[in-house]
């Protein structure tokens, strides 16, 4: 059976499919179907505090991994992802990576802030929160970016992936919420960033450690996705507001982050605009951000910098925001390649080859240099 291949055919499938599977089991659990509860009782499962019997709360390793392990698994993912953040990036790749990361981040924050100001930062238009917007719009799908730039872009486009990996995880979203007035203590930032920093340090000090941890960046995804799903109810996905919000979030991500990135590239005299549109997506791992922000809010509440009710607001947003971001992940995975193909066709008609690394100062073909996009070692 080609289970893995089938999962990967779904956009963001490695994240989305386990998340939906976890949500499905949790939804069935929450229905408290008599014959299922009787079976669980008969085999010795302990009752929950409200007197029910649930498959996901049978205790032991099973509950620790599949129900309670989301934050631990997310932390392990961030540690492994950090180890793959290569600080040895060539000049052009570094430039493009910085331009893409900063423009995507600035666009997501601006849209999130405006959305909150014009409606409500917690329950805004279509039920979109500022947190969900920033989390979805600022975190791009690195695998898709590498694939699209590898096919349509040049070597420094692909090399920019090393810088773009910095936006993996919840830190930028947490930082944006802090700038907007959310009173997170410094330790909350440290607690979120530390696994990334330690992973980055080890990965850059020792290439063997980097290689060893590389598998963990992908291996952990379906596990923390499933655990996140077990905190959700499938009714969220069939809620028209959630679906509509997720689709709008996807359109904003593609149009605004792609467009802003292309504008920034033009301002910095980059001929090809393939890379900005290749980054105009929502990463599957962005669905883990709401849970991480809620954990940071809990830390803030415990330190007295945030009231329990304020922290609860973030915790209550986790299920809906995760569903909205998941929908955006799937939708942008379909829209982003289309946008890249359209841009490639457009600029090809105007004599711009996305695979060309350098053009002559006059902007013509004289002096251009062709470099294979698949070679990501930029010097």
CSV table of C-alpha atoms in Angstrom, one decimal, residues 84-98 156 158-166 204 210 376-379:
chain,number,residue,atom,x,y,z
A,84,UNK,CA,18.6,23.1,9.3
A,85,UNK,CA,18.9,26.9,9.2
A,86,UNK,CA,22.2,27.3,7.4
A,87,UNK,CA,24.0,30.6,8.3
A,88,UNK,CA,26.5,30.1,5.5
A,89,UNK,CA,24.4,31.7,2.8
A,90,UNK,CA,25.9,33.4,-0.3
A,91,UNK,CA,25.5,37.1,-1.1
A,92,UNK,CA,22.7,37.0,-3.6
A,93,UNK,CA,20.8,34.2,-1.8
A,94,UNK,CA,21.2,36.1,1.5
A,95,UNK,CA,19.8,39.3,-0.2
A,96,UNK,CA,16.8,37.5,-1.6
A,97,UNK,CA,16.1,35.6,1.6
A,98,UNK,CA,16.1,38.8,3.6
A,156,UNK,CA,20.2,32.2,-5.6
A,158,UNK,CA,16.8,28.3,-4.3
A,159,UNK,CA,19.5,29.3,-1.9
A,160,UNK,CA,17.2,31.8,-0.3
A,161,UNK,CA,15.4,28.9,1.3
A,162,UNK,CA,18.1,28.9,4.1
A,163,UNK,CA,17.0,32.4,5.2
A,164,UNK,CA,13.3,31.7,4.7
A,165,UNK,CA,13.6,28.9,7.2
A,166,UNK,CA,13.9,31.5,9.9
A,204,UNK,CA,25.9,25.0,12.2
A,210,UNK,CA,22.7,18.8,11.2
A,376,UNK,CA,21.9,25.7,-4.1
A,377,UNK,CA,25.6,26.2,-3.1
A,378,UNK,CA,25.8,30.0,-3.6
A,379,UNK,CA,29.1,31.7,-3.2
